[in-house]
PDB file of C-alpha atoms in Angstrom:
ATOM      1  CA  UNK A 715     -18.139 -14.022   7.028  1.00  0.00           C
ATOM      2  CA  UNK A 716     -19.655 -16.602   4.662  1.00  0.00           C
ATOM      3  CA  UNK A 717     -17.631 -20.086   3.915  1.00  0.00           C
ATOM      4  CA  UNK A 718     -17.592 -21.689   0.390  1.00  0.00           C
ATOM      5  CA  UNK A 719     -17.081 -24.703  -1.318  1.00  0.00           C
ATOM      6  CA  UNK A 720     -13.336 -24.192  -2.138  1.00  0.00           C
ATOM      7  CA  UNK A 721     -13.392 -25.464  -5.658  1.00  0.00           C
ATOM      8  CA  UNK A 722     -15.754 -22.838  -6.799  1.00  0.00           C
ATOM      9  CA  UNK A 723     -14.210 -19.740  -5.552  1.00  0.00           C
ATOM     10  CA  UNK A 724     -11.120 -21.309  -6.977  1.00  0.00           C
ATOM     11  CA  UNK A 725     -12.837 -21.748 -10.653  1.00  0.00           C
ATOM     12  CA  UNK A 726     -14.208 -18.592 -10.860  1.00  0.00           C
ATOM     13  CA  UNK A 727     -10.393 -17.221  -9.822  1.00  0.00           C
ATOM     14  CA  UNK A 728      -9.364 -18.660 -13.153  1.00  0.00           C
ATOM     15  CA  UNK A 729     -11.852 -17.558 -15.339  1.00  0.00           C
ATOM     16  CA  UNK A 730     -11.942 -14.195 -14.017  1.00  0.00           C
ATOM     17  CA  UNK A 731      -8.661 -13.828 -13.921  1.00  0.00           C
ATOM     18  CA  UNK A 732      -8.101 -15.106 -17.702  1.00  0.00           C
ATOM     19  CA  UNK A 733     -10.889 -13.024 -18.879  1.00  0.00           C
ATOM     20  CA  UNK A 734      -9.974  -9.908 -17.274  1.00  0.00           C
ATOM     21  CA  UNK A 735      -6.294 -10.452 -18.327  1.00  0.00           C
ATOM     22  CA  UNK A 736      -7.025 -10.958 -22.408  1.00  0.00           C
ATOM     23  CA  UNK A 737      -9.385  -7.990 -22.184  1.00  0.00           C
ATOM     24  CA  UNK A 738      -6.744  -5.558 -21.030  1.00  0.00           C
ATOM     25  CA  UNK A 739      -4.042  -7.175 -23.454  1.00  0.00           C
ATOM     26  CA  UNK A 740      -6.380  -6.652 -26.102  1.00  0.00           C
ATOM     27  CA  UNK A 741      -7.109  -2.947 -25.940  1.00  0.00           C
ATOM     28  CA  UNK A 742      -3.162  -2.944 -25.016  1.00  0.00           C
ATOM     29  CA  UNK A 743      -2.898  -3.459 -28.508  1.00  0.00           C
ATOM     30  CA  UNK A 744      -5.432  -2.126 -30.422  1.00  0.00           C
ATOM     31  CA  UNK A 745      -5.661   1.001 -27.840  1.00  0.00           C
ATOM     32  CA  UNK A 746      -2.983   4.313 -28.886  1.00  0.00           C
ATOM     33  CA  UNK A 747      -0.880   4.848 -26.173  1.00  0.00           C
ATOM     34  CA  UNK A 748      -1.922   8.152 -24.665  1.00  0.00           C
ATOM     35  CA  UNK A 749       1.719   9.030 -23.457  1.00  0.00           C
ATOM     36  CA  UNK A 750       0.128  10.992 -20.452  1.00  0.00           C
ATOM     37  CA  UNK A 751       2.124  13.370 -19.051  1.00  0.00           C
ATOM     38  CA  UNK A 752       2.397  12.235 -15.294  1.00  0.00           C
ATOM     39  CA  UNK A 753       3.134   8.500 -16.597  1.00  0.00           C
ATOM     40  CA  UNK A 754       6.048   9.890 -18.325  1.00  0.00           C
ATOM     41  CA  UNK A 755       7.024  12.139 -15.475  1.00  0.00           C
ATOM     42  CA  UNK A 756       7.059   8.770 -13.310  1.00  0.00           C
ATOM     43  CA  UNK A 757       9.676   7.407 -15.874  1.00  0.00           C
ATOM     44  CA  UNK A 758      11.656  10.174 -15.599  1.00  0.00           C
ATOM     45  CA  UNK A 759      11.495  10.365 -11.672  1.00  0.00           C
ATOM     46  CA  UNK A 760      12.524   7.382 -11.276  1.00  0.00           C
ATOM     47  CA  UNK A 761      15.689   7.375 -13.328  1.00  0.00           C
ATOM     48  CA  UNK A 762      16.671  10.665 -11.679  1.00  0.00           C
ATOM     49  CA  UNK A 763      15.682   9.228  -8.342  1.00  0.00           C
ATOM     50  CA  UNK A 764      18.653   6.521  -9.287  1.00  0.00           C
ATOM     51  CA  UNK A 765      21.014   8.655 -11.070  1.00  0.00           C
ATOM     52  CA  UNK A 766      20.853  11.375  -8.160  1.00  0.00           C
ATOM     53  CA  UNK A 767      22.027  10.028  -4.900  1.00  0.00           C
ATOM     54  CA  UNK A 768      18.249   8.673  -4.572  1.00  0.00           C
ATOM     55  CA  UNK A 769      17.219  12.326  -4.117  1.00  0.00           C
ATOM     56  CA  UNK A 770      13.405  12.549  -5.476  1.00  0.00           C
ATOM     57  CA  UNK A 771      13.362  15.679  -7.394  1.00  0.00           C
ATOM     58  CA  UNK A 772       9.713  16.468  -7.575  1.00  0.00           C
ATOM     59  CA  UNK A 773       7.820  18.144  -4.593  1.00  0.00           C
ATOM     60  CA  UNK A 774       4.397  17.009  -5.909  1.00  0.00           C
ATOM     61  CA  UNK A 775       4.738  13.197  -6.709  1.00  0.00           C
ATOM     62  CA  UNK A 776       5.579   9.859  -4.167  1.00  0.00           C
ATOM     63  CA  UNK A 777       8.241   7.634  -5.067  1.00  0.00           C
ATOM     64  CA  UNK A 778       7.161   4.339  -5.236  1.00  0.00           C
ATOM     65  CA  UNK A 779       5.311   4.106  -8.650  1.00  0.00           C
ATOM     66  CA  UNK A 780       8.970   5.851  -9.909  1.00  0.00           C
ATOM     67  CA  UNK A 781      11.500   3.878  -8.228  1.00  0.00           C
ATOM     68  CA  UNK A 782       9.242   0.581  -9.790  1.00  0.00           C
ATOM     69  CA  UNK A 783       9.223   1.744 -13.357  1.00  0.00           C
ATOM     70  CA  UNK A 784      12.723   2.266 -13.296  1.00  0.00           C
ATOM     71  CA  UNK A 785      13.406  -1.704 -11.696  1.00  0.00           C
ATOM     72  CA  UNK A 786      10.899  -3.104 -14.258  1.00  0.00           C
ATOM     73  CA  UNK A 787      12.741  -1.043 -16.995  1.00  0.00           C
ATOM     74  CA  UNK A 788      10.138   1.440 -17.938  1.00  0.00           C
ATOM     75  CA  UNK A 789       6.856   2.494 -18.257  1.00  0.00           C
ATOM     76  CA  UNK A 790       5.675  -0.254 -20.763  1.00  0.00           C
ATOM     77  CA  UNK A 791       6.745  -2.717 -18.571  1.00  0.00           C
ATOM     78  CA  UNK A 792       5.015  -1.369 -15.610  1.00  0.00           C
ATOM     79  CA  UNK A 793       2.060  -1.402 -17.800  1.00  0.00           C
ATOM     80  CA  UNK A 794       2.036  -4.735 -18.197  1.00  0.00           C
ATOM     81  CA  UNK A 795       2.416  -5.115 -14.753  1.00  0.00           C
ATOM     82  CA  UNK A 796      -0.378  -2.843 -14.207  1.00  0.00           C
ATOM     83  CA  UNK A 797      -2.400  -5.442 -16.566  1.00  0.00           C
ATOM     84  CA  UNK A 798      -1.501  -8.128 -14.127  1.00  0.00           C
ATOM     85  CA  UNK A 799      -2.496  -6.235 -10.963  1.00  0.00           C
ATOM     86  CA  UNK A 800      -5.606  -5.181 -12.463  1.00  0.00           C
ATOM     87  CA  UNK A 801      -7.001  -8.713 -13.437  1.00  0.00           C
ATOM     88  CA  UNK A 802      -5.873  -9.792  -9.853  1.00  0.00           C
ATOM     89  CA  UNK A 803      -8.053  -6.658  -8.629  1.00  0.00           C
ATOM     90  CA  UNK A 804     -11.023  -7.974 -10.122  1.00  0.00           C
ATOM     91  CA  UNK A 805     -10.272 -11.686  -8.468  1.00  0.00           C
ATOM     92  CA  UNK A 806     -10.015  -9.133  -5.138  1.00  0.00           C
ATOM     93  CA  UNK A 807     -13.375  -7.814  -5.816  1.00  0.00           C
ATOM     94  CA  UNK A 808     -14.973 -10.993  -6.687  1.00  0.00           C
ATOM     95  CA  UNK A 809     -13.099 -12.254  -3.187  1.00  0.00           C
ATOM     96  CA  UNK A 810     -14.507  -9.346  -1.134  1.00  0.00           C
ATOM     97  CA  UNK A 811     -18.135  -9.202  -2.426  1.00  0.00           C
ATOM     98  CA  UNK A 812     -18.491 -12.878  -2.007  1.00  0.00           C
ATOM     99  CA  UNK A 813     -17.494 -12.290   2.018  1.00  0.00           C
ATOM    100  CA  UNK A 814     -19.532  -9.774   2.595  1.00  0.00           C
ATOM    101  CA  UNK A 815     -22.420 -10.458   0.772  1.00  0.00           C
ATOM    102  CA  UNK A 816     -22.429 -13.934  -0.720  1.00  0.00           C
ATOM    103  CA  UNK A 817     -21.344 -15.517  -3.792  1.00  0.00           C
ATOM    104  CA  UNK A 818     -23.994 -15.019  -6.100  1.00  0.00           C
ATOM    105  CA  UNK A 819     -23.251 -10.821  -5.439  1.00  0.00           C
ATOM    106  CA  UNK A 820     -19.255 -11.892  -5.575  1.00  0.00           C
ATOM    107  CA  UNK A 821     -19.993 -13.231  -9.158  1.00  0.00           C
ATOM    108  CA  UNK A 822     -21.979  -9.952 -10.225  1.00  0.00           C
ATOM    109  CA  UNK A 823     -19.352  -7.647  -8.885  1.00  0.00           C
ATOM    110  CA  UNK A 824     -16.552  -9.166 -10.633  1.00  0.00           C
ATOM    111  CA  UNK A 825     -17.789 -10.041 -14.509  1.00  0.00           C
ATOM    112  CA  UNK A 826     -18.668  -6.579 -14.025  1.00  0.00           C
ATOM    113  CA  UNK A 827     -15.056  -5.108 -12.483  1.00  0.00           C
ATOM    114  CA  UNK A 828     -13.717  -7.468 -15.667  1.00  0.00           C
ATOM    115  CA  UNK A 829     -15.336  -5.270 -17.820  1.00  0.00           C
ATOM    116  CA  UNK A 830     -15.747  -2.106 -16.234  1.00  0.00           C
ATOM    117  CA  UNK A 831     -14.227   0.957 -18.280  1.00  0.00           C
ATOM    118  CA  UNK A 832     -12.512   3.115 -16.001  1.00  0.00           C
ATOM    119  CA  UNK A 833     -10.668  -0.121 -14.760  1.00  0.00           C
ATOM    120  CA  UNK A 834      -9.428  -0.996 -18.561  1.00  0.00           C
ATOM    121  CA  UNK A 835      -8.195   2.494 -19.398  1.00  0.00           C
ATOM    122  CA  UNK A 836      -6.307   3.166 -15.747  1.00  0.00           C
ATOM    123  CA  UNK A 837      -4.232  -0.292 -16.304  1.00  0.00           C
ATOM    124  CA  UNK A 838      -3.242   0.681 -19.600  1.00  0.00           C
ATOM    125  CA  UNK A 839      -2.289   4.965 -18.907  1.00  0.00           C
ATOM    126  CA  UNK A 840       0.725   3.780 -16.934  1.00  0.00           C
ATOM    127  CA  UNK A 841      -0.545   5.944 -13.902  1.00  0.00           C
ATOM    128  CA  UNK A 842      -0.757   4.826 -10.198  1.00  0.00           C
ATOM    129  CA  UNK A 843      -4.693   4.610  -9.930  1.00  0.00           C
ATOM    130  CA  UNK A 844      -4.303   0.572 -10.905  1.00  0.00           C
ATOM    131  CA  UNK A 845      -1.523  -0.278  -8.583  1.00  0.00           C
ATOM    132  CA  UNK A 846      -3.315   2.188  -5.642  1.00  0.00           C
ATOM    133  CA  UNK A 847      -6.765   0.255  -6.097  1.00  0.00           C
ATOM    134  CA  UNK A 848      -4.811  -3.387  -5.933  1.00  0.00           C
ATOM    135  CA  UNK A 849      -3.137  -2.335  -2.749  1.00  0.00           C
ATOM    136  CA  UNK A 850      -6.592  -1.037  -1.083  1.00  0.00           C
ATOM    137  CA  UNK A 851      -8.633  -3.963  -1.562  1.00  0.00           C
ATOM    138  CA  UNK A 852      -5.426  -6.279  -0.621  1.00  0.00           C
ATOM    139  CA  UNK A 853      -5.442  -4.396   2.755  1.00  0.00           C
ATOM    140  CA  UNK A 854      -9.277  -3.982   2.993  1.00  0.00           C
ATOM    141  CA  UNK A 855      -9.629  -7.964   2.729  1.00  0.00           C
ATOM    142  CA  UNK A 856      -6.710  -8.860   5.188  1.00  0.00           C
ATOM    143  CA  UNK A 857      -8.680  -6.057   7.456  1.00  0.00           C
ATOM    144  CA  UNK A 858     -11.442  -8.076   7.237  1.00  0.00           C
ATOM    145  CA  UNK A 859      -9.878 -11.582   8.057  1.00  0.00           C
ATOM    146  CA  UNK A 860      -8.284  -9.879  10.898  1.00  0.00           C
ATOM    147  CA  UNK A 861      -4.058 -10.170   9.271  1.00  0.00           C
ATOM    148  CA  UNK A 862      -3.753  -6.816  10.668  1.00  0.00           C
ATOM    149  CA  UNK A 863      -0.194  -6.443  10.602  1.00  0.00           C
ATOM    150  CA  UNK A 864      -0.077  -6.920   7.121  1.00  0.00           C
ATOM    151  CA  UNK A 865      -2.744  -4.761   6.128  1.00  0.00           C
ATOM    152  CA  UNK A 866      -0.360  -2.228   8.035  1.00  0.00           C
ATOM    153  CA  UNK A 867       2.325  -3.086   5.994  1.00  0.00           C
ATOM    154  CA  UNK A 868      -0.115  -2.822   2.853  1.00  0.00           C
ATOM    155  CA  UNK A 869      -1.206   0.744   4.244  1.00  0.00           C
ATOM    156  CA  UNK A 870       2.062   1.719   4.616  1.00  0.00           C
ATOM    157  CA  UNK A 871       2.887   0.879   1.063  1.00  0.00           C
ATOM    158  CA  UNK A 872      -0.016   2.749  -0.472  1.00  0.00           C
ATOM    159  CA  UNK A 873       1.333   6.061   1.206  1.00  0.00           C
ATOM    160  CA  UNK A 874       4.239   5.610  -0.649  1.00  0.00           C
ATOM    161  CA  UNK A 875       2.103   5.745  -4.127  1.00  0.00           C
ATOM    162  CA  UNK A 876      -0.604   8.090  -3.094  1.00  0.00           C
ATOM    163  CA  UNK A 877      -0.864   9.752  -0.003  1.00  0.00           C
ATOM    164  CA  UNK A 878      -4.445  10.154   0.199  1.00  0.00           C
ATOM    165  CA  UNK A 879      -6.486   8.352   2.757  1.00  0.00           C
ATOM    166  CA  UNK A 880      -3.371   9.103   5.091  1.00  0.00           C
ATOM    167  CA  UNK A 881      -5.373  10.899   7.692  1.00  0.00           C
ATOM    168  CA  UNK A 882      -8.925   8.923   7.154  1.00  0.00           C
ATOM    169  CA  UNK A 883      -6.242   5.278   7.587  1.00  0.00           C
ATOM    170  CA  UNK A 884      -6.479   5.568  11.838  1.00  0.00           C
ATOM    171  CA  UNK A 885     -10.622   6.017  11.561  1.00  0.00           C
ATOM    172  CA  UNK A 886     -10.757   3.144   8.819  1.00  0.00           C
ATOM    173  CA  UNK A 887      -8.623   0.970  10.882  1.00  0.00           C
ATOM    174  CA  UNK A 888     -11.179   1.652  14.159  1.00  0.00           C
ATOM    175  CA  UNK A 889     -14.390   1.053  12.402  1.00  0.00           C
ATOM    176  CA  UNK A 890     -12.664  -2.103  11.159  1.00  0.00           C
ATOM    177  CA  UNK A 891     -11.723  -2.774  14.793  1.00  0.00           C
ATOM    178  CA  UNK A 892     -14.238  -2.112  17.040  1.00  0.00           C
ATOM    179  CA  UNK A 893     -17.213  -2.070  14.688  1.00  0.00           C
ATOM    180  CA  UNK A 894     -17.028  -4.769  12.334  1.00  0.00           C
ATOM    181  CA  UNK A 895     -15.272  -7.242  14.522  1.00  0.00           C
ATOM    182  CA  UNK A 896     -16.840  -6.052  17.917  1.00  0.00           C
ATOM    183  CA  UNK A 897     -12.968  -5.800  19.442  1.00  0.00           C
ATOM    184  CA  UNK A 898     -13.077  -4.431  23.419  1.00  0.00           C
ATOM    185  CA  UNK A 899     -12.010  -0.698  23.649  1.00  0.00           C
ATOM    186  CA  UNK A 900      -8.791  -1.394  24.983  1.00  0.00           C
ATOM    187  CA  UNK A 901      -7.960  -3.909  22.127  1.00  0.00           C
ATOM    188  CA  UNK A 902      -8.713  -1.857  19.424  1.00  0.00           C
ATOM    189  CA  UNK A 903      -6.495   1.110  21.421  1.00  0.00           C
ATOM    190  CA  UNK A 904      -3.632  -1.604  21.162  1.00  0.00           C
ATOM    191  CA  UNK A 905      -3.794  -2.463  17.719  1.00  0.00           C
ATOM    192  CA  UNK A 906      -4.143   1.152  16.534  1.00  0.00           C
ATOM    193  CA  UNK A 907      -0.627   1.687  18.637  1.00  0.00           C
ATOM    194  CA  UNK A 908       1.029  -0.942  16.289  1.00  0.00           C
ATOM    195  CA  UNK A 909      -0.519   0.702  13.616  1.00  0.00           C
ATOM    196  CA  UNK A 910       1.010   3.793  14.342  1.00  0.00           C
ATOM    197  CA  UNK A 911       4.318   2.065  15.163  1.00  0.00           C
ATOM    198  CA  UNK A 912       4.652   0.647  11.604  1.00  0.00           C
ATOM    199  CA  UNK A 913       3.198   4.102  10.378  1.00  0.00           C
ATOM    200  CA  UNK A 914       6.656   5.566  12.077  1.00  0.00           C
ATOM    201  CA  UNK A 915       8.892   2.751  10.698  1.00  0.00           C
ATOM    202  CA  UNK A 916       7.827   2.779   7.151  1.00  0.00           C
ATOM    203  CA  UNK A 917       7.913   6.147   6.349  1.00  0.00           C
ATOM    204  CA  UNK A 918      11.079   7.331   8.721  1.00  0.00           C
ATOM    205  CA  UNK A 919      13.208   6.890   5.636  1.00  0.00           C
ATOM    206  CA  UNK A 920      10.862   8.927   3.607  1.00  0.00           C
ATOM    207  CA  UNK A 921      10.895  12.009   6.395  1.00  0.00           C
ATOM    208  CA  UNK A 922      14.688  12.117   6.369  1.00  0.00           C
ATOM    209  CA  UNK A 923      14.722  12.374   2.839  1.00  0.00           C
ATOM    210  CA  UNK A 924      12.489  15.220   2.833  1.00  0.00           C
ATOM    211  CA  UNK A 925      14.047  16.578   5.899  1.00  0.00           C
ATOM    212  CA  UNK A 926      17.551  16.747   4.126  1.00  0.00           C
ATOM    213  CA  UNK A 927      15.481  18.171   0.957  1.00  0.00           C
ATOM    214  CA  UNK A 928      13.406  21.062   2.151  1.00  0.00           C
ATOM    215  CA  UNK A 929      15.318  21.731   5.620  1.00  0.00           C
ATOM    216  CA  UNK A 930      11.686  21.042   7.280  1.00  0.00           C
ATOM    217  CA  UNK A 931       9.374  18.157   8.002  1.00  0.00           C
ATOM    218  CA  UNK A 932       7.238  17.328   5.537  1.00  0.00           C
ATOM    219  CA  UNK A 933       5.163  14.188   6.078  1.00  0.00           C
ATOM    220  CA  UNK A 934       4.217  13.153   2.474  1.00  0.00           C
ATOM    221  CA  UNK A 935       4.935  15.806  -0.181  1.00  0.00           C
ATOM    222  CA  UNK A 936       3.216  20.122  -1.043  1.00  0.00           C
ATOM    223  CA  UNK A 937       1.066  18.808  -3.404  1.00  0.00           C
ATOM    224  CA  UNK A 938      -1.844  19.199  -0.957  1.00  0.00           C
ATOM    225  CA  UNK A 939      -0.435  22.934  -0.573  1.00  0.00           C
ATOM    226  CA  UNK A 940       0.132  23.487  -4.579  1.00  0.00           C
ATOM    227  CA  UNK A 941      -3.366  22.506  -5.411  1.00  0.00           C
ATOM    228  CA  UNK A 942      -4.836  24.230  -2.736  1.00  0.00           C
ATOM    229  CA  UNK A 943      -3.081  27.746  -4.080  1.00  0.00           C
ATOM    230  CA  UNK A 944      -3.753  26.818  -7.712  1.00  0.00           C
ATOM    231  CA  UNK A 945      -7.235  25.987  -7.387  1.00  0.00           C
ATOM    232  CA  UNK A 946      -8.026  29.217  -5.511  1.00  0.00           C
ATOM    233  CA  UNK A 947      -6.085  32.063  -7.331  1.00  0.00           C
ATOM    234  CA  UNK A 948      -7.414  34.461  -8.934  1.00  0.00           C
ATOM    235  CA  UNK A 949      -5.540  33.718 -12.306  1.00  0.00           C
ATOM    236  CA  UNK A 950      -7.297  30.053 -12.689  1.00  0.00           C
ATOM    237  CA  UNK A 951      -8.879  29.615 -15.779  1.00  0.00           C
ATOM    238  CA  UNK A 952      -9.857  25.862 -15.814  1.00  0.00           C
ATOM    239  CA  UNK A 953     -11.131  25.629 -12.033  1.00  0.00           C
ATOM    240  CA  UNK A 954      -8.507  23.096 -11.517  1.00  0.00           C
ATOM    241  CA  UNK A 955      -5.086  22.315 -11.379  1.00  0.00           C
ATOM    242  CA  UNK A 956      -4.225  22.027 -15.164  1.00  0.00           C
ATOM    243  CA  UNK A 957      -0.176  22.333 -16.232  1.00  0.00           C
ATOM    244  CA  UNK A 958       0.141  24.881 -18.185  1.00  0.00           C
ATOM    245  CA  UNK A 959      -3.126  26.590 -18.184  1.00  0.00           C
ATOM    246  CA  UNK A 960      -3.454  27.218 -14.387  1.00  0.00           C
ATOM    247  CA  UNK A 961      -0.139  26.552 -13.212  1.00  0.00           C
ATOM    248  CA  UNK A 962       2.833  26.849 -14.576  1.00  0.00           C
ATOM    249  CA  UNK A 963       5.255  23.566 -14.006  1.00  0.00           C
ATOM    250  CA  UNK A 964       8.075  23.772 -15.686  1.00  0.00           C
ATOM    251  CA  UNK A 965       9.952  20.192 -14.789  1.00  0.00           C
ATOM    252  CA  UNK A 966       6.605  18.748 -16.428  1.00  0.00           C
ATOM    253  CA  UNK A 967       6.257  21.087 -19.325  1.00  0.00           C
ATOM    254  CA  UNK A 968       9.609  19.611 -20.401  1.00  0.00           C
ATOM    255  CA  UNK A 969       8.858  15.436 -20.177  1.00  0.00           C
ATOM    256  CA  UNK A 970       6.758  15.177 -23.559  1.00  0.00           C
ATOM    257  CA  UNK A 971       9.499  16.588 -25.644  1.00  0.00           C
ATOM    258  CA  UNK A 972      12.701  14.673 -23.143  1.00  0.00           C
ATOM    259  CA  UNK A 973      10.871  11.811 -23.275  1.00  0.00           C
ATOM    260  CA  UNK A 974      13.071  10.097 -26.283  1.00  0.00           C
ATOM    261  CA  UNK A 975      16.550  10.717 -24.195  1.00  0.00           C
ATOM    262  CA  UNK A 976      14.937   8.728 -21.052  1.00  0.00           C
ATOM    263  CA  UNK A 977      13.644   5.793 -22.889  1.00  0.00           C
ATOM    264  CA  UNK A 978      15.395   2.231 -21.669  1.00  0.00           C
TER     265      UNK A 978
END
């Protein structure tokens, strides 16, 4: 782990920060908003979620990114929040390259994070990619400065907005352990325990919801098993998982045209 003169990593904070943030308010305005279907569904969600004795109507979706558009009052705001999160991401990039590699690469990787396409358009479509990449290089950095409990916590949290690394988390967490920071055996075999402990406690409330839901347990949600059957049947024409030309969803068929009755 490389030290640094504190002033420096604290001035290139600002202007990365800055720089990244008018970028993304920029094409925020000048940029259509593409009203994508699943950022509307996550509107929607997450005044049902509210409105319906905190029931979480769909079977495919996680209900963090909902339940937060509903408390910051809709999907615009969120956006904006989304902004936020991504111009701290790049600061997190900038952060992580300069550990590992030194600050010189740090610099490098984050003018070009501040830029970067893909980053601009995901913090502006209102979708959870922005929000999911914030959270994993939080945790990856606290991983790496050895705050494991709160990298748990972090973990924890991403589940709730996309559940995929949830099986590849334990491995991550080892390599971290035992390889990067050389931890005995029987450390590392502790520490993955209180992993798993705050892995139970955290998403408990989330298993009795489904529980009372589907009458079964069902550790994150059947999306896994919908695009599984979707992508493989005989009657796919895309060779993905495409609403309404491989699969037929009718809760999300309906958002575009309901959107207008769910707006704050």
């Amino acid at each position: 782990m490389h030290s640094f003169n504190f002033q420096e990593i604290q001035k290139n904070f600002y202007i990365l920060f800055i720089l990244s943030f008018f970028i993304r308010i920029f094409f925020f305005i000048i940029y259509p908003d593409q009203l994508f279907p699943d950022s509307l569904q996550y509107e929607k969600l997450g005044i049902e979620f509210f409105n319906n004795n905190f029931q979480f109507t769909s079977p495919v979706h996680m209900p963090l990114y909902p339940v937060m558009s509903y408390i910051f009052g809709g999907r615009i705001n969120l956006i904006f929040l989304d902004i936020i999160l991504s111009s701290f991401s790049v600061i997190l990039i900038f952060y992580l390259s300069s550990l590992i590699f030194d600050l010189r690469t740090g610099k490098i990787a984050g003018y070009i994070s501040a830029i970067y396409p893909f980053f601009i358009f995901y913090s502006l479509s209102g979708l959870t990619e922005t929000m999911y990449i914030f959270v994993q290089l939080s945790y990856i950095i606290l991983l790496y400065k050895k705050k494991y409990l709160l990298s748990f916590f972090l973990i924890a949290v991403s589940l709730y907005l996309r559940p995929t690394l949830d099986l590849f988390y334990p491995l991550i967490i080892f390599s971290f352990i035992y390889i990067v920071h050389r931890e005995r055996f029987l450390k590392t075999f502790k520490i993955l325990l209180s992993y798993m402990l705050i892995y139970i406690i955290f998403l408990s409330p989330w298993w009795i919801h489904n529980y009372n839901k589907y009458d079964n347990f069902v550790r994150m949600n059947l999306a896994m098993g919908r695009v599984t059957y979707v992508g493989n049947n005989d009657l796919n024409k895309s060779g993905g998982g495409i609403a309404g030309i491989d699969v037929y969803l009718s809760y999300a068929d309906k958002i575009e045209n309901d959107y207008e009755r769910y707006e704050f």
